[in-house]
Amino acid sequence: MNFDLSHDHELLEQSIREWAGREVAPRIHDLDRAHQFDRGVLPQMASLGLLGISVPVEYGGAGMDYIALGVASEELEYVDTSLRVIMSVHVGLNCLTLVAWGTEDQKQRYLVPQAQGRKIASYALTEPSAGSDARGIQTVGIRQGDRYVLTGEKMWISMGDVADNFLVFAWTDLEKKKQRDPSGMSAFIVERAFKGFSSGTLKEKWGILAGNTGFFTMEGVEVPRENLVGREGEGFKIAMFALDQGRYTVAAGATGLIRACRDASVKYAKERKAFGVEIGSHQLVKEMLAQMESDYQAARLLWLRAGWLKNHGRRNTRETGLAKWFATVASERAAGDAVQIHGANGYSDEYPVGRYYRNCKGAVIYEGTREIHKIMQADYLLGYRTDRPTRCELPAWEGTAS
Ligand SMILES: Cc1cc2nc3c(=O)[nH]c(=O)nc-3n(C[C@H](O)[C@H](O)[C@H](O)COP(=O)(O)OP(=O)(O)OC[C@H]3O[C@@H](n4cnc5c(N)ncnc54)[C@H](O)[C@@H]3O)c2cc1C
């Protein structure tokens, strides 16, 4: 067993660290306060190969392994959650789903431009009345000849007001919709440019303020049959499949946020004095720092294991879910303690820890809430849940898997 990152991974880590530290870190406070999504980061991320990082080279990607995707997610969220969210929805939830489930035509028309960063993509399952309960969605796609007509509303969609293409889930069998039978759901590629599509930005959000979170409505959007992903009725499976990759990026990202909390707290604990000594000398402050370190190391090992399984083409829903659940809950603990260590200064925007605290909470909610992940892990233990292979799986990495 080798716990070292490969030379390529270290180079990637270094290049993202340098870029994000130089281009984003100095501006992130202002972007966050202005609630401003900076589109300028997208071409920069594309030029670093990040928008197609684990997409095969033949489809316009960088062809790096899944550990590289985790390394990138951790480094990006170390600077700001909004950067990692781009990786989660564009690469994790959308591009890698097309790698596994897309037709050759879909790969050429959508995956290639997305992996090259010429188009930005997202994932749209959630609706105003259904989040955890994905079978509760109301969007329908009615087949009419060589097209499907989609009607419905999607809510809380990352980059909903920015992305060009969306992986959209809708009921195509209305009888099964009534029975909540998920085999009546299908997945579609929907372009923002399609007639009947309109979107907006959610303005009242209080975290990930430098990121765009939006909603969109589809009023009789005509989607060509060629944009059906998988077969009719496979949408729910595809939605769950995509989460295996999205959750992986969220796990690695939350690990980066724990590291950011740890580093900021260690620095402050050595600067700030109370009762005549650095606050780091007080045992209760040490306890918080030590907890951050153990959470960081454990979270990192969990996402690395999930990435290793992906590299080897092995099923990893259980391990990825555990990594996501653990890292996000631990990031909330780390961010809360980071604010605590900073005292009143942590309660202001003068220091970054308040932003970490606001940003971390989203990940405890999206891509399976804390409660949904608890239930999943218990169900695996109890034998109520097992993972069966789906018709299309994420391909093992073709290089020498580390
Ligand atoms: C910043 C942000 C970005 C997002 N981006 C996207 C995106 O890009 N695409 C997308 O499709 N969605 C996105 N979402 C939506 C997200 O996936 C949902 O918010 C999430 O699935 C939870 O759904 P909900 O908000 O409807 O909460 P609900 O499902 O209504 O849950 C409310 C509470 O009830 C609990 N609960 C629900 N069911 C159970 C149960 N069976 N047992 C125990 N407790 C339960 C939940 O854990 C939670 O605490 C995003 C959300 C946020 C906050």
Short mmCIF file of C-alpha atoms and ligand atoms in Angstrom, two decimals:
data_model
loop_
_atom_site.label_atom_id
_atom_site.label_comp_id
_atom_site.label_asym_id
_atom_site.label_seq_id
_atom_site.Cartn_x
_atom_site.Cartn_y
_atom_site.Cartn_z
CA MET A 1 0.00 0.00 0.00
CA ASN A 2 1.42 3.36 -1.05
CA PHE A 3 0.14 6.46 0.73
CA ASP A 4 2.21 8.90 -1.36
CA LEU A 5 0.67 10.98 -4.10
CA SER A 6 2.29 10.35 -7.47
CA HIS A 7 4.59 12.94 -9.01
CA ASP A 8 1.79 13.94 -11.44
CA HIS A 9 -0.64 14.44 -8.57
CA GLU A 10 1.87 16.57 -6.71
CA LEU A 11 2.44 18.71 -9.80
CA LEU A 12 -1.32 19.13 -10.21
CA GLU A 13 -1.71 20.04 -6.53
CA GLN A 14 1.08 22.59 -6.84
CA SER A 15 -0.24 24.18 -10.03
CA ILE A 16 -3.78 24.59 -8.64
CA ARG A 17 -2.39 25.93 -5.36
CA GLU A 18 -0.32 28.51 -7.22
CA TRP A 19 -3.11 29.53 -9.59
CA ALA A 20 -5.88 29.75 -6.97
CA GLY A 21 -3.55 31.46 -4.48
CA ARG A 22 -2.52 34.03 -7.08
CA GLU A 23 -5.73 34.60 -9.06
CA VAL A 24 -8.60 33.86 -6.70
CA ALA A 25 -7.51 34.11 -3.06
CA PRO A 26 -6.75 37.86 -3.15
CA ARG A 27 -10.21 38.62 -4.59
CA ILE A 28 -12.43 36.06 -2.92
CA HIS A 29 -13.39 38.22 0.05
CA ASP A 30 -14.72 40.95 -2.28
CA LEU A 31 -16.44 38.50 -4.63
CA ASP A 32 -18.11 36.83 -1.67
CA ARG A 33 -19.33 40.12 -0.20
CA ALA A 34 -20.60 41.27 -3.60
CA HIS A 35 -22.41 37.91 -4.17
CA GLN A 36 -20.58 37.84 -7.48
CA PHE A 37 -19.88 34.75 -9.56
CA ASP A 38 -16.70 35.45 -11.51
CA ARG A 39 -17.09 33.92 -14.96
CA GLY A 40 -13.44 34.77 -15.57
CA VAL A 41 -12.34 31.74 -13.55
CA LEU A 42 -13.92 29.35 -16.06
CA PRO A 43 -11.46 29.89 -18.96
CA GLN A 44 -8.61 29.84 -16.46
CA MET A 45 -9.80 26.53 -15.03
CA ALA A 46 -10.19 25.24 -18.58
CA SER A 47 -6.64 26.20 -19.47
CA LEU A 48 -5.42 24.22 -16.45
CA GLY A 49 -7.36 21.23 -17.81
CA LEU A 50 -9.61 21.18 -14.75
CA LEU A 51 -12.95 21.26 -16.57
CA GLY A 52 -12.23 17.90 -18.17
CA ILE A 53 -9.75 16.57 -15.67
CA SER A 54 -10.81 12.90 -15.54
CA VAL A 55 -12.48 12.83 -18.93
CA PRO A 56 -10.60 10.64 -21.44
CA VAL A 57 -8.29 12.53 -23.82
CA GLU A 58 -10.26 11.24 -26.83
CA TYR A 59 -13.25 13.26 -25.57
CA GLY A 60 -11.37 16.49 -25.01
CA GLY A 61 -10.38 15.84 -21.39
CA ALA A 62 -7.06 15.80 -19.56
CA GLY A 63 -7.26 12.01 -19.09
CA MET A 64 -6.09 12.15 -15.49
CA ASP A 65 -7.24 9.59 -12.96
CA TYR A 66 -9.95 9.97 -10.31
CA ILE A 67 -7.43 10.70 -7.56
CA ALA A 68 -6.51 13.79 -9.60
CA LEU A 69 -10.17 14.84 -9.51
CA GLY A 70 -10.07 14.56 -5.71
CA VAL A 71 -6.77 16.45 -5.45
CA ALA A 72 -8.24 19.26 -7.56
CA SER A 73 -11.44 19.38 -5.50
CA GLU A 74 -9.50 19.57 -2.24
CA GLU A 75 -7.20 22.32 -3.50
CA LEU A 76 -10.02 24.39 -4.97
CA GLU A 77 -12.15 24.30 -1.84
CA TYR A 78 -9.12 25.22 0.25
CA VAL A 79 -9.47 28.65 -1.41
CA ASP A 80 -13.25 28.83 -1.84
CA THR A 81 -16.16 26.41 -1.98
CA SER A 82 -17.53 28.12 -5.10
CA LEU A 83 -14.55 26.85 -7.12
CA ARG A 84 -15.05 23.27 -6.03
CA VAL A 85 -18.77 23.45 -6.77
CA ILE A 86 -17.85 24.09 -10.41
CA MET A 87 -15.89 20.81 -10.41
CA SER A 88 -18.71 18.97 -8.67
CA VAL A 89 -21.49 19.84 -11.08
CA HIS A 90 -19.56 20.27 -14.32
CA VAL A 91 -17.15 17.33 -14.08
CA GLY A 92 -18.49 15.10 -11.29
CA LEU A 93 -22.22 15.14 -11.93
CA ASN A 94 -22.38 15.94 -15.62
CA CYS A 95 -19.28 15.12 -17.71
CA LEU A 96 -18.49 11.81 -16.02
CA THR A 97 -22.10 10.74 -16.40
CA LEU A 98 -21.83 11.34 -20.14
CA VAL A 99 -18.56 9.36 -20.19
CA ALA A 100 -20.41 6.35 -18.80
CA TRP A 101 -23.94 6.74 -20.18
CA GLY A 102 -23.68 9.05 -23.20
CA THR A 103 -24.00 7.87 -26.79
CA GLU A 104 -21.09 8.56 -29.13
CA ASP A 105 -23.16 11.36 -30.67
CA GLN A 106 -23.83 12.91 -27.23
CA LYS A 107 -20.16 12.65 -26.37
CA GLN A 108 -19.15 14.46 -29.54
CA ARG A 109 -21.83 17.15 -29.29
CA TYR A 110 -21.78 17.78 -25.54
CA LEU A 111 -18.94 16.04 -23.69
CA VAL A 112 -16.11 17.27 -25.93
CA PRO A 113 -16.97 21.00 -25.70
CA GLN A 114 -17.68 20.64 -21.97
CA ALA A 115 -14.40 18.86 -21.23
CA GLN A 116 -12.55 21.54 -23.18
CA GLY A 117 -14.34 24.21 -21.15
CA ARG A 118 -16.10 25.75 -24.15
CA LYS A 119 -19.47 24.87 -22.58
CA ILE A 120 -20.38 24.69 -18.89
CA ALA A 121 -22.69 22.01 -17.56
CA SER A 122 -24.73 21.24 -14.47
CA TYR A 123 -27.17 18.73 -12.99
CA ALA A 124 -30.82 19.35 -12.24
CA LEU A 125 -32.74 16.94 -10.06
CA THR A 126 -34.08 19.11 -7.21
CA GLU A 127 -37.41 20.93 -7.48
CA PRO A 128 -39.29 23.31 -5.18
CA SER A 129 -41.25 20.44 -3.65
CA ALA A 130 -38.68 17.61 -3.81
CA GLY A 131 -35.04 17.31 -2.73
CA SER A 132 -34.16 14.20 -0.69
CA ASP A 133 -37.32 12.59 -1.98
CA ALA A 134 -36.24 12.48 -5.64
CA ARG A 135 -39.30 10.42 -6.59
CA GLY A 136 -41.35 13.44 -5.63
CA ILE A 137 -40.24 15.53 -8.60
CA GLN A 138 -43.04 16.83 -10.80
CA THR A 139 -41.24 17.59 -14.09
CA VAL A 140 -42.62 15.55 -16.97
CA GLY A 141 -41.25 14.75 -20.41
CA ILE A 142 -43.96 13.69 -22.84
CA ARG A 143 -42.86 11.84 -25.96
CA GLN A 144 -44.16 13.41 -29.17
CA GLY A 145 -42.73 11.75 -32.27
CA ASP A 146 -38.99 12.27 -32.41
CA ARG A 147 -38.88 14.58 -29.37
CA TYR A 148 -39.85 14.90 -25.74
CA VAL A 149 -41.70 17.95 -24.45
CA LEU A 150 -40.42 18.89 -20.98
CA THR A 151 -42.44 20.93 -18.51
CA GLY A 152 -41.41 21.67 -14.94
CA GLU A 153 -39.33 23.72 -12.57
CA LYS A 154 -35.88 22.99 -11.13
CA MET A 155 -34.64 24.70 -7.99
CA TRP A 156 -31.38 25.08 -6.08
CA ILE A 157 -29.33 24.26 -9.16
CA SER A 158 -25.63 25.07 -8.90
CA MET A 159 -24.69 27.32 -11.82
CA GLY A 160 -28.36 27.25 -12.76
CA ASP A 161 -28.15 30.77 -14.15
CA VAL A 162 -24.73 30.24 -15.75
CA ALA A 163 -24.40 26.77 -17.26
CA ASP A 164 -25.07 26.07 -20.95
CA ASN A 165 -26.17 22.44 -20.62
CA PHE A 166 -28.07 20.56 -17.94
CA LEU A 167 -28.62 16.93 -17.13
CA VAL A 168 -32.35 17.07 -16.35
CA PHE A 169 -34.52 14.38 -14.76
CA ALA A 170 -38.20 14.05 -15.62
CA TRP A 171 -41.04 11.53 -15.49
CA THR A 172 -41.70 10.02 -18.90
CA ASP A 173 -44.25 7.46 -17.68
CA LEU A 174 -47.15 9.23 -15.98
CA GLU A 175 -48.70 6.03 -14.65
CA LYS A 176 -45.42 5.16 -12.91
CA LYS A 177 -45.21 8.76 -11.65
CA LYS A 178 -48.52 8.21 -9.83
CA GLN A 179 -47.14 5.02 -8.27
CA ARG A 180 -43.76 6.68 -7.52
CA ASP A 181 -42.09 3.86 -9.46
CA PRO A 182 -38.65 5.29 -10.37
CA SER A 183 -38.45 3.19 -13.52
CA GLY A 184 -40.77 5.80 -15.03
CA MET A 185 -38.11 8.51 -14.90
CA SER A 186 -35.70 9.50 -17.70
CA ALA A 187 -32.63 11.70 -18.09
CA PHE A 188 -32.15 14.37 -20.76
CA ILE A 189 -29.54 16.82 -21.93
CA VAL A 190 -31.24 20.21 -22.01
CA GLU A 191 -29.56 23.26 -23.48
CA ARG A 192 -30.17 26.71 -22.09
CA ALA A 193 -30.67 27.77 -25.70
CA PHE A 194 -33.76 25.54 -26.12
CA LYS A 195 -37.00 27.46 -26.59
CA GLY A 196 -39.12 27.57 -23.42
CA PHE A 197 -36.14 27.50 -21.03
CA SER A 198 -35.72 30.41 -18.61
CA SER A 199 -33.55 30.75 -15.51
CA GLY A 200 -32.76 33.03 -12.59
CA THR A 201 -30.37 33.33 -9.64
CA LEU A 202 -31.38 32.61 -6.03
CA LYS A 203 -30.68 35.88 -4.25
CA GLU A 204 -31.35 35.02 -0.63
CA LYS A 205 -28.60 32.41 -0.21
CA TRP A 206 -26.25 33.03 2.75
CA GLY A 207 -23.32 30.76 1.84
CA ILE A 208 -21.14 30.07 -1.21
CA LEU A 209 -21.85 33.66 -2.16
CA ALA A 210 -19.18 33.75 -4.87
CA GLY A 211 -20.97 30.85 -6.54
CA ASN A 212 -24.10 30.90 -8.65
CA THR A 213 -27.10 28.92 -7.45
CA GLY A 214 -30.21 29.22 -9.55
CA PHE A 215 -33.53 27.90 -10.71
CA PHE A 216 -35.03 27.32 -14.12
CA THR A 217 -38.37 26.61 -15.66
CA MET A 218 -39.12 24.56 -18.72
CA GLU A 219 -42.37 25.46 -20.44
CA GLY A 220 -42.91 22.92 -23.17
CA VAL A 221 -39.19 22.65 -23.96
CA GLU A 222 -38.77 20.41 -27.02
CA VAL A 223 -35.84 18.06 -26.48
CA PRO A 224 -34.75 15.90 -29.42
CA ARG A 225 -34.87 12.17 -28.83
CA GLU A 226 -31.08 12.01 -29.37
CA ASN A 227 -30.74 13.93 -26.08
CA LEU A 228 -32.26 11.13 -24.01
CA VAL A 229 -29.40 9.83 -21.84
CA GLY A 230 -29.52 6.07 -21.36
CA ARG A 231 -32.81 4.38 -22.17
CA GLU A 232 -36.24 5.67 -21.35
CA GLY A 233 -36.87 4.69 -17.71
CA GLU A 234 -33.20 4.72 -16.66
CA GLY A 235 -33.24 8.32 -15.39
CA PHE A 236 -33.39 7.54 -11.68
CA LYS A 237 -30.47 5.11 -11.94
CA ILE A 238 -28.51 7.74 -13.85
CA ALA A 239 -29.33 10.40 -11.24
CA MET A 240 -27.99 8.10 -8.49
CA PHE A 241 -24.99 7.05 -10.58
CA ALA A 242 -24.01 10.71 -11.09
CA LEU A 243 -24.07 11.27 -7.32
CA ASP A 244 -21.27 8.74 -6.87
CA GLN A 245 -18.96 11.14 -8.68
CA GLY A 246 -20.50 14.38 -7.34
CA ARG A 247 -20.28 13.18 -3.74
CA TYR A 248 -16.67 12.21 -4.28
CA THR A 249 -15.77 15.79 -5.24
CA VAL A 250 -17.81 17.12 -2.31
CA ALA A 251 -15.94 14.79 0.08
CA ALA A 252 -12.53 15.86 -1.18
CA GLY A 253 -13.63 19.51 -1.22
CA ALA A 254 -14.89 19.42 2.36
CA THR A 255 -11.52 17.91 3.29
CA GLY A 256 -9.89 21.01 1.80
CA LEU A 257 -12.19 23.21 3.84
CA ILE A 258 -11.16 21.40 7.05
CA ARG A 259 -7.53 22.02 6.10
CA ALA A 260 -8.24 25.71 5.50
CA CYS A 261 -9.91 25.93 8.96
CA ARG A 262 -6.95 24.14 10.55
CA ASP A 263 -4.32 26.35 8.92
CA ALA A 264 -6.13 29.61 9.70
CA SER A 265 -6.68 28.48 13.30
CA VAL A 266 -3.07 27.39 13.89
CA LYS A 267 -1.86 30.76 12.58
CA TYR A 268 -4.27 32.70 14.77
CA ALA A 269 -3.54 30.57 17.85
CA LYS A 270 0.10 31.60 17.62
CA GLU A 271 -0.67 35.30 17.03
CA ARG A 272 -3.36 35.98 19.60
CA LYS A 273 -2.52 36.27 23.26
CA ALA A 274 -4.82 35.80 26.26
CA PHE A 275 -3.84 35.61 29.92
CA GLY A 276 -0.27 36.49 28.96
CA VAL A 277 0.30 33.56 26.59
CA GLU A 278 -0.51 32.55 22.99
CA ILE A 279 -4.03 31.13 22.98
CA GLY A 280 -2.55 27.96 21.42
CA SER A 281 -1.05 27.19 24.85
CA HIS A 282 -4.51 26.81 26.35
CA GLN A 283 -5.51 23.17 26.41
CA LEU A 284 -9.07 23.70 25.22
CA VAL A 285 -7.79 25.53 22.13
CA LYS A 286 -5.31 22.69 21.53
CA GLU A 287 -8.19 20.25 21.69
CA MET A 288 -9.99 22.05 18.85
CA LEU A 289 -6.82 22.13 16.74
CA ALA A 290 -6.14 18.44 17.36
CA GLN A 291 -9.72 17.57 16.38
CA MET A 292 -9.27 19.48 13.10
CA GLU A 293 -6.10 17.56 12.34
CA SER A 294 -7.65 14.15 13.03
CA ASP A 295 -10.76 15.09 11.00
CA TYR A 296 -8.59 16.30 8.13
CA GLN A 297 -6.46 13.15 8.02
CA ALA A 298 -9.44 10.79 8.32
CA ALA A 299 -11.48 12.66 5.69
CA ARG A 300 -8.55 12.58 3.31
CA LEU A 301 -8.03 8.83 3.69
CA LEU A 302 -11.73 8.22 3.04
CA TRP A 303 -11.85 10.15 -0.24
CA LEU A 304 -8.53 8.64 -1.34
CA ARG A 305 -9.97 5.16 -0.81
CA ALA A 306 -13.06 6.05 -2.83
CA GLY A 307 -10.84 7.42 -5.61
CA TRP A 308 -8.71 4.30 -5.57
CA LEU A 309 -11.83 2.16 -6.02
CA LYS A 310 -12.91 4.36 -8.94
CA ASN A 311 -9.46 4.05 -10.54
CA HIS A 312 -9.83 0.28 -10.43
CA GLY A 313 -13.35 0.33 -11.83
CA ARG A 314 -14.83 -0.99 -8.61
CA ARG A 315 -18.22 -0.10 -7.22
CA ASN A 316 -17.86 2.61 -4.57
CA THR A 317 -21.30 4.02 -3.73
CA ARG A 318 -20.99 2.95 -0.10
CA GLU A 319 -17.42 4.20 0.34
CA THR A 320 -18.06 7.46 -1.51
CA GLY A 321 -21.17 8.10 0.58
CA LEU A 322 -19.21 7.50 3.79
CA ALA A 323 -16.43 9.84 2.63
CA LYS A 324 -18.97 12.57 1.78
CA TRP A 325 -20.92 12.20 5.00
CA PHE A 326 -17.85 12.14 7.24
CA ALA A 327 -16.01 15.01 5.54
CA THR A 328 -18.98 17.37 5.37
CA VAL A 329 -20.03 16.83 8.98
CA ALA A 330 -16.40 17.19 10.09
CA SER A 331 -16.04 20.38 8.02
CA GLU A 332 -18.97 21.90 9.88
CA ARG A 333 -17.29 21.03 13.18
CA ALA A 334 -13.96 22.44 11.98
CA ALA A 335 -15.51 25.66 10.71
CA GLY A 336 -17.47 26.18 13.95
CA ASP A 337 -14.30 25.66 15.99
CA ALA A 338 -12.26 27.89 13.67
CA VAL A 339 -14.70 30.73 14.35
CA GLN A 340 -14.51 29.93 18.08
CA ILE A 341 -10.72 30.05 18.12
CA HIS A 342 -10.84 33.45 16.41
CA GLY A 343 -13.22 34.77 19.07
CA ALA A 344 -15.01 37.97 18.07
CA ASN A 345 -12.67 38.33 15.10
CA GLY A 346 -14.08 35.06 13.78
CA TYR A 347 -17.49 36.63 13.91
CA SER A 348 -16.45 39.31 11.42
CA ASP A 349 -15.49 39.18 7.78
CA GLU A 350 -12.04 40.45 8.54
CA TYR A 351 -10.90 36.81 8.79
CA PRO A 352 -11.85 34.05 6.34
CA VAL A 353 -13.23 31.61 8.91
CA GLY A 354 -16.70 33.19 8.90
CA ARG A 355 -16.87 32.48 5.17
CA TYR A 356 -15.77 28.87 5.78
CA TYR A 357 -18.56 28.55 8.35
CA ARG A 358 -21.19 29.84 5.91
CA ASN A 359 -19.84 27.79 3.02
CA CYS A 360 -19.51 24.41 4.74
CA LYS A 361 -23.20 24.04 5.60
CA GLY A 362 -24.39 23.64 2.02
CA ALA A 363 -22.49 20.39 1.62
CA VAL A 364 -24.16 18.94 4.72
CA ILE A 365 -27.41 19.43 2.78
CA TYR A 366 -26.72 18.82 -0.92
CA GLU A 367 -25.89 15.52 -2.62
CA GLY A 368 -27.65 13.64 0.16
CA THR A 369 -28.29 15.34 3.49
CA ARG A 370 -26.48 14.23 6.64
CA GLU A 371 -29.60 12.26 7.60
CA ILE A 372 -29.93 10.52 4.22
CA HIS A 373 -26.27 9.42 4.42
CA LYS A 374 -26.73 8.13 7.96
CA ILE A 375 -29.68 6.08 6.81
CA MET A 376 -27.70 4.74 3.82
CA GLN A 377 -24.74 3.65 5.96
CA ALA A 378 -26.99 1.96 8.52
CA ASP A 379 -28.94 0.24 5.73
CA TYR A 380 -25.71 -1.22 4.30
CA LEU A 381 -24.84 -2.59 7.74
CA LEU A 382 -28.30 -4.04 8.24
CA GLY A 383 -28.35 -5.60 4.78
CA TYR A 384 -31.36 -3.50 3.72
CA ARG A 385 -29.28 -1.98 0.95
CA THR A 386 -26.78 -3.48 -1.49
CA ASP A 387 -25.29 -2.01 -4.65
CA ARG A 388 -26.12 -3.80 -7.85
CA PRO A 389 -24.15 -3.00 -11.01
CA THR A 390 -25.95 -0.68 -13.41
CA ARG A 391 -25.94 -1.16 -17.19
CA CYS A 392 -23.21 1.46 -17.59
CA GLU A 393 -20.44 1.97 -15.06
CA LEU A 394 -17.68 4.54 -14.79
CA PRO A 395 -14.73 3.07 -16.68
CA ALA A 396 -11.63 2.19 -14.67
CA TRP A 397 -8.81 4.63 -15.31
CA GLU A 398 -6.85 3.48 -18.32
CA GLY A 399 -3.41 4.50 -17.08
CA THR A 400 -1.49 2.77 -14.35
CA ALA A 401 -3.84 3.20 -11.43
CA SER A 402 -2.20 4.51 -8.30
C1 LIG B 1 -26.00 25.43 -2.24
C2 LIG B 1 -26.83 24.32 -2.81
C3 LIG B 1 -26.56 23.85 -4.08
C4 LIG B 1 -27.35 22.84 -4.64
N1 LIG B 1 -27.07 22.40 -5.92
C5 LIG B 1 -27.89 21.48 -6.50
C6 LIG B 1 -27.69 21.07 -7.87
O1 LIG B 1 -26.74 21.52 -8.54
N2 LIG B 1 -28.56 20.20 -8.43
C7 LIG B 1 -29.62 19.68 -7.72
O2 LIG B 1 -30.37 18.89 -8.28
N3 LIG B 1 -29.83 20.04 -6.42
C8 LIG B 1 -28.99 20.92 -5.80
N4 LIG B 1 -29.21 21.31 -4.49
C9 LIG B 1 -30.38 20.79 -3.79
C10 LIG B 1 -30.01 19.75 -2.74
O3 LIG B 1 -29.58 18.56 -3.38
C11 LIG B 1 -31.24 19.52 -1.86
O4 LIG B 1 -31.40 20.71 -1.11
C12 LIG B 1 -31.07 18.33 -0.93
O5 LIG B 1 -31.20 17.13 -1.66
C13 LIG B 1 -32.09 18.31 0.22
O6 LIG B 1 -33.37 18.49 -0.27
P1 LIG B 1 -34.36 19.60 0.39
O7 LIG B 1 -33.62 20.88 0.47
O8 LIG B 1 -35.60 19.56 -0.41
O9 LIG B 1 -34.61 19.11 1.84
P2 LIG B 1 -35.70 18.01 2.28
O10 LIG B 1 -35.54 16.80 1.44
O11 LIG B 1 -37.02 18.66 2.32
O12 LIG B 1 -35.20 17.68 3.74
C14 LIG B 1 -35.48 18.55 4.85
C15 LIG B 1 -34.94 17.87 6.11
O13 LIG B 1 -35.63 16.64 6.31
C16 LIG B 1 -34.69 15.59 6.41
N5 LIG B 1 -35.22 14.37 5.80
C17 LIG B 1 -35.82 14.23 4.60
N6 LIG B 1 -36.14 12.96 4.36
C18 LIG B 1 -35.73 12.26 5.46
C19 LIG B 1 -35.79 10.90 5.85
N7 LIG B 1 -36.29 9.95 5.03
N8 LIG B 1 -35.30 10.55 7.05
C20 LIG B 1 -34.75 11.49 7.87
N9 LIG B 1 -34.66 12.79 7.57
C21 LIG B 1 -35.16 13.17 6.38
C22 LIG B 1 -33.45 16.07 5.65
O14 LIG B 1 -32.28 15.37 6.05
C23 LIG B 1 -33.45 17.53 6.02
O15 LIG B 1 -32.84 17.68 7.26
C24 LIG B 1 -28.41 22.29 -3.90
C25 LIG B 1 -28.66 22.76 -2.59
C26 LIG B 1 -27.88 23.76 -2.04
C27 LIG B 1 -28.16 24.23 -0.65
#
